[in-house]
Short mmCIF file of C-alpha atoms in Angstrom, two decimals:
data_model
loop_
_atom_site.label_atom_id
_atom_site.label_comp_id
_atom_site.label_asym_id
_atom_site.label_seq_id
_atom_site.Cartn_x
_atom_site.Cartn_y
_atom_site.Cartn_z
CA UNK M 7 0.00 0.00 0.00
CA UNK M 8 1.36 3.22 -0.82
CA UNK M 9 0.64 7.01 -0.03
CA UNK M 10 -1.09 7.60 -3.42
CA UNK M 11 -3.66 4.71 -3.18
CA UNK M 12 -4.97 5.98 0.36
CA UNK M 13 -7.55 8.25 -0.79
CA UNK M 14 -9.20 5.41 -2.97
CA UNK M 15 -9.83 2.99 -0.02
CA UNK M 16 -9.55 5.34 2.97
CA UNK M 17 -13.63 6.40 3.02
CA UNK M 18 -14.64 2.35 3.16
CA UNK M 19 -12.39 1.82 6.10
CA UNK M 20 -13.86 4.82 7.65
CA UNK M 21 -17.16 2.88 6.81
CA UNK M 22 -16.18 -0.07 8.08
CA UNK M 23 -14.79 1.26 11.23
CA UNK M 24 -17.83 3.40 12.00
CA UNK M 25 -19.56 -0.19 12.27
CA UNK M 26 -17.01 -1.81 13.94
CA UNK M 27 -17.85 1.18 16.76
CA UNK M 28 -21.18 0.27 17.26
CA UNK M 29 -20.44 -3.14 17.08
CA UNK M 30 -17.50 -3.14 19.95
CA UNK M 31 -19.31 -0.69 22.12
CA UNK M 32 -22.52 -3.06 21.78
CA UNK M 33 -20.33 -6.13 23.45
CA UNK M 34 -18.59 -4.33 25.56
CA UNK M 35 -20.95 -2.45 27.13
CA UNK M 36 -23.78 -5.32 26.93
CA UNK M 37 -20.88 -7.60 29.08
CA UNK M 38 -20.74 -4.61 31.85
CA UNK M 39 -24.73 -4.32 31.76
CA UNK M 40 -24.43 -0.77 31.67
CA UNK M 41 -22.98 -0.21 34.69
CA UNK M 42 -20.08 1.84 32.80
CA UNK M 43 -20.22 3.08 29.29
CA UNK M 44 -17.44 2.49 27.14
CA UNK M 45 -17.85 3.95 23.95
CA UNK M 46 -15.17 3.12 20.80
CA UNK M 47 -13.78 5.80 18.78
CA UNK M 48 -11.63 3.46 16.51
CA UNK M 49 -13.19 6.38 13.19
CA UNK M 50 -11.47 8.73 15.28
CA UNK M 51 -7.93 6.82 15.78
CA UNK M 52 -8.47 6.10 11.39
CA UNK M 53 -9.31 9.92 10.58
CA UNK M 54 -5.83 10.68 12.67
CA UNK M 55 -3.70 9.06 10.77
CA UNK M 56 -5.05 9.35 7.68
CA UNK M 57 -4.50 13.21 8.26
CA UNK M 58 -1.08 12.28 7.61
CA UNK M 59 -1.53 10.89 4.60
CA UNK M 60 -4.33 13.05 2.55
CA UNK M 61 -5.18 16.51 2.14
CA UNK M 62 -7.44 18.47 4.48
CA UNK M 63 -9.75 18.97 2.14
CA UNK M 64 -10.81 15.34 1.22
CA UNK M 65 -10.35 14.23 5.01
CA UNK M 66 -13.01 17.20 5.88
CA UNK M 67 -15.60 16.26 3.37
CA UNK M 68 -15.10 12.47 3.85
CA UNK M 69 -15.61 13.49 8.00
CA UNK M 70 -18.49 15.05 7.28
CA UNK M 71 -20.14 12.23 4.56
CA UNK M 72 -19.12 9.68 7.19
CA UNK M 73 -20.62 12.25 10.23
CA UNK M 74 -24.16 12.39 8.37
CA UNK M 75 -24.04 8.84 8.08
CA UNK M 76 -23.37 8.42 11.28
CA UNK M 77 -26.30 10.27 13.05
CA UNK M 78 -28.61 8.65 9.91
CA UNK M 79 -28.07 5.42 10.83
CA UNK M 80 -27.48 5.17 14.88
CA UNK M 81 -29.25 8.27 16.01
CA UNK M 82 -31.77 10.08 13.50
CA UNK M 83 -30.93 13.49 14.49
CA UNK M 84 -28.69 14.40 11.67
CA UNK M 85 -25.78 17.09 12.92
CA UNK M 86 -24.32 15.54 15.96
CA UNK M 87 -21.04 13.50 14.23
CA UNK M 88 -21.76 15.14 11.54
CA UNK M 89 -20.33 18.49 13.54
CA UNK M 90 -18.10 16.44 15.56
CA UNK M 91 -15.96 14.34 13.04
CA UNK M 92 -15.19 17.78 10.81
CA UNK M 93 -14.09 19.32 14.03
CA UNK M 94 -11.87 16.70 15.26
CA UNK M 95 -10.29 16.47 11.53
CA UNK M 96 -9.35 20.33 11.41
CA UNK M 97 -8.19 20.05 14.69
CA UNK M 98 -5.87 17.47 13.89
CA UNK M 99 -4.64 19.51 11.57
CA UNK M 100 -3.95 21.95 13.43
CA UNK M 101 -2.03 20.07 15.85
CA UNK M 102 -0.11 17.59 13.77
CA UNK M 103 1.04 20.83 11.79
CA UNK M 104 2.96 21.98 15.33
CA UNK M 105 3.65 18.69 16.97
CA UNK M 106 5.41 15.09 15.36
CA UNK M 107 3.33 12.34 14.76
CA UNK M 108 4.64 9.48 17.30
CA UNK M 109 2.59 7.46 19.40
CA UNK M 110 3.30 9.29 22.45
CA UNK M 111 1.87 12.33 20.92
CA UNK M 112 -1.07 10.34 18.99
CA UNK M 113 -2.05 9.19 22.05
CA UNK M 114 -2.47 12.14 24.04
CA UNK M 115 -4.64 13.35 20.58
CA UNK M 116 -6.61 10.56 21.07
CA UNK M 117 -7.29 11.53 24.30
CA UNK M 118 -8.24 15.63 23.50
CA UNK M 119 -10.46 14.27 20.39
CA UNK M 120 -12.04 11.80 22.09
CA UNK M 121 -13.34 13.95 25.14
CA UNK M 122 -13.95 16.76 23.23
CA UNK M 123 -16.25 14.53 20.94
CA UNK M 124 -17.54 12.85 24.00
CA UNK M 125 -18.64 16.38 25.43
CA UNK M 126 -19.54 17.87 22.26
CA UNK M 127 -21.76 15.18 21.67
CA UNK M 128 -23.28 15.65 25.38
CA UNK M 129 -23.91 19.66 24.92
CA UNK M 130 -25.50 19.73 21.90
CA UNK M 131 -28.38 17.00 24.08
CA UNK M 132 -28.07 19.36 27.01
CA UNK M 133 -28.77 22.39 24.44
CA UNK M 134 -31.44 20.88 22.33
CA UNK M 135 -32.37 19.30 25.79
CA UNK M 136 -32.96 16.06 24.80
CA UNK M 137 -31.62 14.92 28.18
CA UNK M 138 -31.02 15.12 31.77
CA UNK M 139 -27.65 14.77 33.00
CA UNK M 140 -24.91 14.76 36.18
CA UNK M 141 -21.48 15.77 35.26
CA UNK M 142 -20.08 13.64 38.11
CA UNK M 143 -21.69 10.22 36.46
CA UNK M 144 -20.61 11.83 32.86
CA UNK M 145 -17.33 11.97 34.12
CA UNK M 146 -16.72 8.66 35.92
CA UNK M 147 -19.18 6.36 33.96
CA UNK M 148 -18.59 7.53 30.77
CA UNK M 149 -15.49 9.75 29.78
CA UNK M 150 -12.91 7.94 31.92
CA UNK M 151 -13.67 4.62 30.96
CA UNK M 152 -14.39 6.08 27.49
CA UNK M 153 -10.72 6.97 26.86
CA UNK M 154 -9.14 4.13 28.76
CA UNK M 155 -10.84 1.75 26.08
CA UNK M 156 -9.61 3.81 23.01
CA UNK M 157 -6.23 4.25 24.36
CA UNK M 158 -5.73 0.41 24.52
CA UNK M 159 -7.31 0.57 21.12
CA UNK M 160 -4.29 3.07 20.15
CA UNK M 161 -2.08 0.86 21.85
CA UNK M 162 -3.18 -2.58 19.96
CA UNK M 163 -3.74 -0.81 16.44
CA UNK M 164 -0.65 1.60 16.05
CA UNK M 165 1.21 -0.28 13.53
CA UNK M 166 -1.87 -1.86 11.85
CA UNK M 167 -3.17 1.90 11.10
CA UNK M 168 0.55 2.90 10.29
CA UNK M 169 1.04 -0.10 7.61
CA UNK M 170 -2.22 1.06 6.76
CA UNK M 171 -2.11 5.09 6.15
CA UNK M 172 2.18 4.90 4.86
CA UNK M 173 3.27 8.38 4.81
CA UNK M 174 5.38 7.62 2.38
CA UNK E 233 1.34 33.22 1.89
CA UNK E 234 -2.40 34.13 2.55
CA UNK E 235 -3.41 36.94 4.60
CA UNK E 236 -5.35 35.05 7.83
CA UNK E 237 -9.18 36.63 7.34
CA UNK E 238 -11.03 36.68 10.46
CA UNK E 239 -14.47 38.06 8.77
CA UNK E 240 -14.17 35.30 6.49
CA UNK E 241 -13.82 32.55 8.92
CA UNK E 242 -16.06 34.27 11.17
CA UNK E 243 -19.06 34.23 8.57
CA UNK E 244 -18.18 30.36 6.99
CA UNK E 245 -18.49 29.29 10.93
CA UNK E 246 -21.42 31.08 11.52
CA UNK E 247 -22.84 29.34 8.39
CA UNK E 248 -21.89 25.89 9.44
CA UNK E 249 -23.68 26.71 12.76
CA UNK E 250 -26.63 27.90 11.53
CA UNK E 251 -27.06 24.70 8.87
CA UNK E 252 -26.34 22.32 11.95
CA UNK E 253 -28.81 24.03 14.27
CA UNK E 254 -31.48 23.65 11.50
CA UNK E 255 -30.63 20.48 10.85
CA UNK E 256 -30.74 19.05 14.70
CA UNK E 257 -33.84 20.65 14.64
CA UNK E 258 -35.74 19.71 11.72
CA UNK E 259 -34.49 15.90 12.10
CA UNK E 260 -35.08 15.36 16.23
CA UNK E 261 -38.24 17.14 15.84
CA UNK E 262 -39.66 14.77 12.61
CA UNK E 263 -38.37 11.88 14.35
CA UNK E 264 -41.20 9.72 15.72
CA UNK E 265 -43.63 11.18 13.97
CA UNK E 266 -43.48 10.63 10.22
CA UNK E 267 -44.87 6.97 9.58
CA UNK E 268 -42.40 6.33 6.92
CA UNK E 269 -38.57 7.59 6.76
CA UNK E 270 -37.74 9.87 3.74
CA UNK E 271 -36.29 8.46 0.95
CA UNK E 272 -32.60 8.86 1.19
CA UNK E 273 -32.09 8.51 4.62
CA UNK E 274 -34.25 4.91 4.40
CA UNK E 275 -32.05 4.12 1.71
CA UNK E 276 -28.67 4.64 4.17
CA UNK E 277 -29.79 3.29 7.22
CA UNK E 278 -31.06 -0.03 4.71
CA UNK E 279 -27.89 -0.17 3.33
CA UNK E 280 -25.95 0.44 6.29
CA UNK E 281 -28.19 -2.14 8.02
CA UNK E 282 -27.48 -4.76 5.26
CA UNK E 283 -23.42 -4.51 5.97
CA UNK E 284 -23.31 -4.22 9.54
CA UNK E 285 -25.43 -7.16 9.52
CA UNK E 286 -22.15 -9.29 8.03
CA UNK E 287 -20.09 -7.62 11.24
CA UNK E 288 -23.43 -8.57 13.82
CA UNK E 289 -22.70 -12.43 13.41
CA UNK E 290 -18.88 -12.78 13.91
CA UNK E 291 -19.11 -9.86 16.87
CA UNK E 292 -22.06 -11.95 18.10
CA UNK E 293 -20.01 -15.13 18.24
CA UNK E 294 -16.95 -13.84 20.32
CA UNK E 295 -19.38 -12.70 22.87
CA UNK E 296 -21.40 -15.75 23.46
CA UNK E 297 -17.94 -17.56 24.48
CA UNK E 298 -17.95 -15.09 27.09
CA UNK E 299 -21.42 -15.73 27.84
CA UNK E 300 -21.27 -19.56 27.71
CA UNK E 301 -18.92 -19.50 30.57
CA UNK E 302 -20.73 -17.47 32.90
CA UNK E 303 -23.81 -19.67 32.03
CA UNK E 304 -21.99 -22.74 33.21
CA UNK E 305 -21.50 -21.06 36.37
CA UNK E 306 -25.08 -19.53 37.09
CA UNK E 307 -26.39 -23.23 35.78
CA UNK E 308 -26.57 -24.62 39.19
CA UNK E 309 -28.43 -21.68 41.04
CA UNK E 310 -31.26 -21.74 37.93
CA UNK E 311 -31.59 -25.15 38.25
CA UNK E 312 -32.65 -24.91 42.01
CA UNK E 313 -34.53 -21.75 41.29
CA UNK E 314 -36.30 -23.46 38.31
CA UNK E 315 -36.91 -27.02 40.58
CA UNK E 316 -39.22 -25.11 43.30
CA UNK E 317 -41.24 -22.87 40.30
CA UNK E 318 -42.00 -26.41 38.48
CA UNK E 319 -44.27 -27.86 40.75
CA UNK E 320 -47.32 -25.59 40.17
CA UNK E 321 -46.71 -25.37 36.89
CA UNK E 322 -49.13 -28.41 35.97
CA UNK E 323 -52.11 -27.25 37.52
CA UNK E 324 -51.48 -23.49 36.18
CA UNK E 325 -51.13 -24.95 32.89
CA UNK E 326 -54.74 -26.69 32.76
CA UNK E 327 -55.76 -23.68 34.60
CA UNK E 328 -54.73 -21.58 31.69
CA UNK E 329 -56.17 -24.07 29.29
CA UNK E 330 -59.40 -23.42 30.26
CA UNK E 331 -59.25 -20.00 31.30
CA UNK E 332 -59.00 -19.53 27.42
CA UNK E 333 -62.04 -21.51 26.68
CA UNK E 334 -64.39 -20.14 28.69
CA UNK E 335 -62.78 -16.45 27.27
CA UNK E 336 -63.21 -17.52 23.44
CA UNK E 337 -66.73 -18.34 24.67
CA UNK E 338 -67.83 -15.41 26.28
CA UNK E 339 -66.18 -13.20 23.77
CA UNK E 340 -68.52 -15.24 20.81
CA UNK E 341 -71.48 -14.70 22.72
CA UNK E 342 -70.75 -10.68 22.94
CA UNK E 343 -69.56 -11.04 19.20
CA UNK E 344 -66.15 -9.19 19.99
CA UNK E 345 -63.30 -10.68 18.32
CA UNK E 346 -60.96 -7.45 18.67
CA UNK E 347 -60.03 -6.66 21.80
CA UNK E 348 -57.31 -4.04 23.73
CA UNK E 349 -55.40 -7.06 24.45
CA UNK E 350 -55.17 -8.66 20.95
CA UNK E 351 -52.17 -7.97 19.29
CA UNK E 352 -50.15 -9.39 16.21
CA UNK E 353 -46.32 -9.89 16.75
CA UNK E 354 -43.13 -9.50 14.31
CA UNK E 355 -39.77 -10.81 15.78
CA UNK E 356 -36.99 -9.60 14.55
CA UNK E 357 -33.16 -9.43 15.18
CA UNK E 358 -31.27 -6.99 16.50
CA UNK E 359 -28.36 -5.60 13.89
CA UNK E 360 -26.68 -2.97 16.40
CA UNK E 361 -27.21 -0.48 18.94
CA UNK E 362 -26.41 2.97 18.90
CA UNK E 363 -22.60 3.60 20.37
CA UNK E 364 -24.49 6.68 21.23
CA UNK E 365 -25.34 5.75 24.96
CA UNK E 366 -27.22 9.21 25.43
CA UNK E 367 -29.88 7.74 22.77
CA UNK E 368 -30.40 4.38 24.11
CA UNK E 369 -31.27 3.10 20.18
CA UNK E 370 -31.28 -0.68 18.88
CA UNK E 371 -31.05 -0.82 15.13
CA UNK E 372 -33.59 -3.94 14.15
CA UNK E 373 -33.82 -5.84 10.97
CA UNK E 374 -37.27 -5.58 10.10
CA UNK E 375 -39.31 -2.49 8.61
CA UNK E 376 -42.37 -1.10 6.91
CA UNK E 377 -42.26 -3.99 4.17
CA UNK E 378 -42.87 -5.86 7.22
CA UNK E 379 -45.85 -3.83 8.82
CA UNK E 380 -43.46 -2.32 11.27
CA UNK E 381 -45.34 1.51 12.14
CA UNK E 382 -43.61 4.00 14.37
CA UNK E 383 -44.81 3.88 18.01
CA UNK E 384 -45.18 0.06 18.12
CA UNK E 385 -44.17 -1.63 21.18
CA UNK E 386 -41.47 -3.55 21.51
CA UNK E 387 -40.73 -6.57 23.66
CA UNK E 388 -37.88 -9.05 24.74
CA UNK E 389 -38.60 -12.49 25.69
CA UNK E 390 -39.07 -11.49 28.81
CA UNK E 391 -41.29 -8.03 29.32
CA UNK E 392 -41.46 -4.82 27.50
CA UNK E 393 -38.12 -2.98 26.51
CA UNK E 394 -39.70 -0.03 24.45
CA UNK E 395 -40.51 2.02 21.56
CA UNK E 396 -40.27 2.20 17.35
CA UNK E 397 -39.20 5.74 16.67
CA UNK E 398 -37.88 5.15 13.00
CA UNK E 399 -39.03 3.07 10.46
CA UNK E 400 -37.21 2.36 7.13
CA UNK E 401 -37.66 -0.04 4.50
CA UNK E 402 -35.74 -2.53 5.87
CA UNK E 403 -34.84 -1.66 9.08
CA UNK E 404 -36.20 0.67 11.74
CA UNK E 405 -35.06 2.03 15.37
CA UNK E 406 -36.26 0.84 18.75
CA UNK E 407 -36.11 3.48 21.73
CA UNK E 408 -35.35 1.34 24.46
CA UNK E 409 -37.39 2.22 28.13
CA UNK E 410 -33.94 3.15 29.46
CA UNK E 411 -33.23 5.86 27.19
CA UNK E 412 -32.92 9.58 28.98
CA UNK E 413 -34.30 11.12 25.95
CA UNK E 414 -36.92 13.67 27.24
CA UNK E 415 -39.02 14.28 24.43
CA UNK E 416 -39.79 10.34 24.21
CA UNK E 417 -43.82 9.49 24.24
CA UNK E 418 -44.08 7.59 27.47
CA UNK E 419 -46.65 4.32 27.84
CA UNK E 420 -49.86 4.68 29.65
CA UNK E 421 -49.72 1.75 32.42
CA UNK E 422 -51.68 0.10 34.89
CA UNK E 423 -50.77 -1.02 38.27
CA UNK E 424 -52.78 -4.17 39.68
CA UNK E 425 -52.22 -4.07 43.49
CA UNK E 426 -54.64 -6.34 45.93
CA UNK E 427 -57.06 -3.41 46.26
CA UNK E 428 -57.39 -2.05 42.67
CA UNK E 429 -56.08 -1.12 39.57
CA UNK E 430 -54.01 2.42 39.21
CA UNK E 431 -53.11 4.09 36.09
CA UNK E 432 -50.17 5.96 34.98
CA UNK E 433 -47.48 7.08 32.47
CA UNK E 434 -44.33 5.34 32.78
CA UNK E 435 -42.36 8.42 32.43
CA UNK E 436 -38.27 7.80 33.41
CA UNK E 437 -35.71 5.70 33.99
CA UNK E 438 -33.03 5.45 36.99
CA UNK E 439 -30.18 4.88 35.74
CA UNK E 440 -28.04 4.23 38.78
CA UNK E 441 -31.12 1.58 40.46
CA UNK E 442 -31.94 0.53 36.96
CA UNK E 443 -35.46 0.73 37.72
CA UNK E 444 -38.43 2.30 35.74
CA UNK E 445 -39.99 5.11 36.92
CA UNK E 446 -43.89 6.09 36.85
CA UNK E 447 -45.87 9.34 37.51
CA UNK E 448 -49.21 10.74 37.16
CA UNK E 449 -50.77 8.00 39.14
CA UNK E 450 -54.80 7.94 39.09
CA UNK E 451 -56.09 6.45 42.63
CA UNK E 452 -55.51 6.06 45.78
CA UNK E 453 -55.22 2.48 45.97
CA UNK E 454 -51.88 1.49 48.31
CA UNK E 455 -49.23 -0.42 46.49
CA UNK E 456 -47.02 -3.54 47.74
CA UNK E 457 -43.55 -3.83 45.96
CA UNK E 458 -44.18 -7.33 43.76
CA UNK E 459 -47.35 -6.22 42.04
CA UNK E 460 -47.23 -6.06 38.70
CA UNK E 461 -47.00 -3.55 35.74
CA UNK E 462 -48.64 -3.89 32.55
CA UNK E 463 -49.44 -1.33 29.63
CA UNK E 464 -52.99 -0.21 30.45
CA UNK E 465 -53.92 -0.01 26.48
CA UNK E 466 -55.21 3.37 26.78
CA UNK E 467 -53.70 6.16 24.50
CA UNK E 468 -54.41 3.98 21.23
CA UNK E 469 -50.35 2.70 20.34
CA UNK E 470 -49.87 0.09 22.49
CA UNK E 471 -52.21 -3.23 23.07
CA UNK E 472 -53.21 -3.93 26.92
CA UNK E 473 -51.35 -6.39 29.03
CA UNK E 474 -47.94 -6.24 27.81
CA UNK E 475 -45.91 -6.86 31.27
CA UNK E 476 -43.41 -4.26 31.63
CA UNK E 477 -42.58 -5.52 35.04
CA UNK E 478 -43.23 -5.08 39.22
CA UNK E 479 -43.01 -2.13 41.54
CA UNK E 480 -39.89 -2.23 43.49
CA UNK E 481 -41.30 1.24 45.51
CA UNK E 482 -43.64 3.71 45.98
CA UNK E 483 -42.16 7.43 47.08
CA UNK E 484 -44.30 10.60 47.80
CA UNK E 485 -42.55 12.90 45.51
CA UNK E 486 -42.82 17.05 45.85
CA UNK E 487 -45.36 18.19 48.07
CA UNK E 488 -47.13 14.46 49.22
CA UNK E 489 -49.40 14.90 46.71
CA UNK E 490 -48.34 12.80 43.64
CA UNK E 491 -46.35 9.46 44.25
CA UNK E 492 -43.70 8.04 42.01
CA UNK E 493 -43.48 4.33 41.89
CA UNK E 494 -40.60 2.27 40.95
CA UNK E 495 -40.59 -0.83 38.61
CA UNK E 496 -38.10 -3.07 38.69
CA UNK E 497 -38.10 -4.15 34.61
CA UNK E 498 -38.92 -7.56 33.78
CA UNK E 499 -36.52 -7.27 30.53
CA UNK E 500 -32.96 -6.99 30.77
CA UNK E 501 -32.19 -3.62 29.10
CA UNK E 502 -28.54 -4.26 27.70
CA UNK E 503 -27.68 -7.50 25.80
CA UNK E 504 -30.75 -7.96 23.46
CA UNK E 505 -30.38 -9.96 20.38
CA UNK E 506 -34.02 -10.27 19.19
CA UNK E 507 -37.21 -9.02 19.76
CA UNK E 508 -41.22 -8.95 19.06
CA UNK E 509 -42.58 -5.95 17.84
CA UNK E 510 -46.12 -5.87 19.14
CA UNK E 511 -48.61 -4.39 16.20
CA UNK E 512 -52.45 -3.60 18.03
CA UNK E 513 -55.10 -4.83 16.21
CA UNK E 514 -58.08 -3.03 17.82
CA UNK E 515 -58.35 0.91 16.74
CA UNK E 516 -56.58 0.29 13.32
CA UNK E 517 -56.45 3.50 11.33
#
C-alpha cells in the first residue's frame, strides 16, 4: 500500500470502522450491563492518521459524509457527528502541523479528540435538551472509561493503522 | 502566503452553525412522527443495516464464548430456582387451558373478536445499537415492508423494553425504556395491586437503580412492591397487558401529593439480540 492509493480505499475503512464502533461498544458495554459506558472511537484513531496521509480537504468532506451517516443510521438526528468528526479532523490539523506524529503524541490526541467529541456530543443533548444529566456520572461512567478503552485501542492498532495510512 | 481573514472565517463558521442548528432541529423534531422515513435517509440506514449485519454475526459469536462460561457457572443456582417454580406449573397450565375456553366463549357470545389485548407480533433481530449511549437506540432488521409503524411496542422475551421511533424499509429504530431522551412518548400503564387497579405514564428511567420510573398516578389504591406492571392499552399505540414488570417502591414525591413508583423491569435492558414488535389490532387506522 502506498501514499497515493490511500484516498481510494480510505472512506470504506472509515465505513467499516464506524460499524465496527457500534459493534464493539454493543459487546462491551452489553458484558458490563451498563454499569459503565465504554464507547469506541476506533473512526477517530483512522481519521488521525489518515490526516497524515491526505489533504485536508478530502479528510473534511469524507468526516463530514461519514458524520451524516453516522447520526442517519445510529441516532436520527442528523448534525451531531456530523459536527463532531469535521471538528476533530481540522483540529488534527492543526495540531499535527505543530507537533510530530509518534505514538506518544497520537495518544495524548486521542485523548483531547475523544473527550472533546464525548462532550460535544453531550452539549448539543443538554442544548437541544434532549436529556437530563450529572457531570459527576458523565465523568466517571462515561469519559474515563471512554478513553481508557480507546487508548488500549491506540495501543493494539498503532502499527496496523501505520502499515495502513504509509506516509510515504 | 495568505493573509489570515477573520471576517471570512467568522461568517463560513457562523454558516456551518446555523445549517447544523437547523438540521438538529428539523431531524429530532420529525423523528417519531413521520410513519415512513424519507427516501434517502431509508435508503442509508437499509444499506448500512445490510453490511453491519455481516459484522453482527462474527461480533455476536466472540461474545457468546464469554457468555457460555458465565452460564456454566449460574447453571446450578437456575436449576434450584427453576426445581421449586415447576411444581405448580401443571395445575397453572390446565388452569390456563381453560381459562382460554371459557374467554373464546364469552367473547362469541358478545360477538367481539378485537379486543385491547389482541395484538399481532413480528420478531426480529437486532443488527446494532447505537454507540451513542445518550440515545439508548437498537437498530432492528425488520421495517415497513414488514408492517413495522412507528410507536409500536417492543418486547424481549421477557417483558417490554420499548418504543419504534424510526421506520425504514428494511430496518427501523427501537427506543429502548432506558433511554434519557426527554421528548420520548411515554406508555400509559396500569398497576394491579390487591385493592385495585391504578393508572399511569411510565415516564423515566433510573439509571443508577436501573429501575423504571412512573408518575401521574390515578387512585388512591396502596401499592405492595411485587405487584405487577402492565401497559394499560389506553392512549391507542400500544395493546393492553404487555408486562413491563413489578413495583420495586412507591415514594411521595414534591409536596405528598403525587407518588412516584418504581418498577423493577422484567426485561434486561442491555444484551438484546431479538425481539417482538407488538402491532395492536383493535383501533386500526
Amino acid at each position: 500500500m502506498t501514499k497515493e492509493n490511500v484516498p481510494y480505499y480510505a472512506p470504506f475503512f472509515f465505513f467499516l470502522c464506524m460499524l465496527l464502533d457500534g459493534q464493539i461498544a454493543r459487546v462491551i458495554n452489553s458484558y458490563f450491563q451498563h454499569a459503565i459506558y465504554f464507547h469506541s472511537y476506533l473512526l477517530v484513531l483512522a481519521l488521525v492518521f489518515a490526516s497524515f496521509v491526505v489533504s485536508k480537504t478530502y479528510l473534511l468532506v469524507a468526516a463530514t459524509i461519514i458524520g451524516v451517516m453516522m447520526d442517519s443510521y445510529y441516532v436520527g438526528i442528523i448534525g451531531l457527528y456530523a459536527l463532531g468528526l469535521p471538528l476533530v479532523v481540522l483540529m488534527a490539523y492543526f495540531i499535527f502541523s505543530h507537533v510530530k506524529g509518534n505514538l506518544w503524541s497520537i495518544a495524548m490526541a486521542d485523548v483531547l479528540f475523544v473527550t472533546f467529541l464525548e462532550t460535544a456530543l453531550l452539549l448539543v443533548h443538554v442544548a437541544f435538551s434532549f436529556i437530563t444529566f450529572h457531570p459527576a456520572i458523565f465523568i466517571t461512567r462515561t469519559l474515563g472509561p471512554t478513553l481508557l478503552l480507546n487508548i488500549l485501542l491506540l495501543i493494539l492498532l498503532n502499527q496496523p493503522l501505520k502499515k495502513l495510512f504509509p506516509t510515504k | 502566503m495568505k493573509k489570515f481573514n477573520p471576517s471570512k472565517k467568522l461568517i463560513i463558521s457562523l454558516v456551518v452553525l446555523i445549517i447544523v442548528i437547523a438540521s438538529v432541529s428539523v431531524t429530532s423534531l420529525s423523528r417519531g412522527k413521520k410513519d415512513r422515513n424519507n427516501f434517502i435517509q431509508s435508503v442509508t440506514n437499509d444499506t448500512l443495516g445490510f453490511v453491519d449485519r455481516g459484522l453482527t454475526a462474527p461480533v455476536r459469536w466472540i461474545g457468546k464464548g464469554v457468555d457460555t462460561l458465565q452460564d456454566l457457572i449460574a447453571t446450578y443456582q437456575e436449576n434450584q430456582d427453576l426445581k421449586k417454580k415447576i411444581d405448580g406449573y401443571e395445575l397453572l397450565a390446565v388452569e390456563v387451558e381453560n381459562q382460554k375456553k371459557e374467554i373464546a366463549e364469552l367473547q362469541e357470545q358478545l360477538k367481539l373478536n378485537e379486543t385491547l389485548t389482541s395484538f399481532d407480533t413480528v420478531t426480529g433481530s437486532v443488527i446494532s445499537r447505537s454507540p451513542n449511549t445518550w440515545q439508548d437506540i437498537l437498530i432492528v432488521n425488520k421495517g415497513s415492508k414488514d408492517g413495522i409503524e412507528v410507536n409500536m411496542p417492543v418486547m424481549s422475551q421477557k417483558g417490554l423494553v420499548g418504543r419504534v421511533i424510526e421506520v425504514n424499509a428494511a430496518s427501523s429504530k427501537v427506543e429502548l425504556l432506558s433511554s434519557q431522551n426527554k421528548n420520548a412518548n411515554h406508555f400509559p400503564v396500569k398497576i394491579s395491586s390487591k385493592d385495585g387497579e391504578s393508572f399511569g405514564l411510565l415516564t423515566g428511567y433510573d439509571d443508577e437503580k436501573g429501575s423504571l420510573a412512573i408518575t401521574q398516578l390515578t387512585g388512591n389504591y396502596a401499592m405492595q412492591p411485587g405487584d405487577v406492571v402492565q401497559t394499560s392499552g389506553l392512549g391507542g399505540n400500544s395493546p393492553a397487558n404487555l408486562v413491563i414488570g413489578t413495583v420495586s417502591k412507591v415514594e411521595n414525591s414534591g409536596f405528598g401529593l403525587d407518588r412516584t413508583v418504581l418498577v423493577t423491569p422484567y426485561a434486561e435492558l442491555y444484551n438484546i439480540n431479538t425481539v417482538t414488535i407488538v402491532k395492536r389490532l383493535v383501533g386500526e387506522k
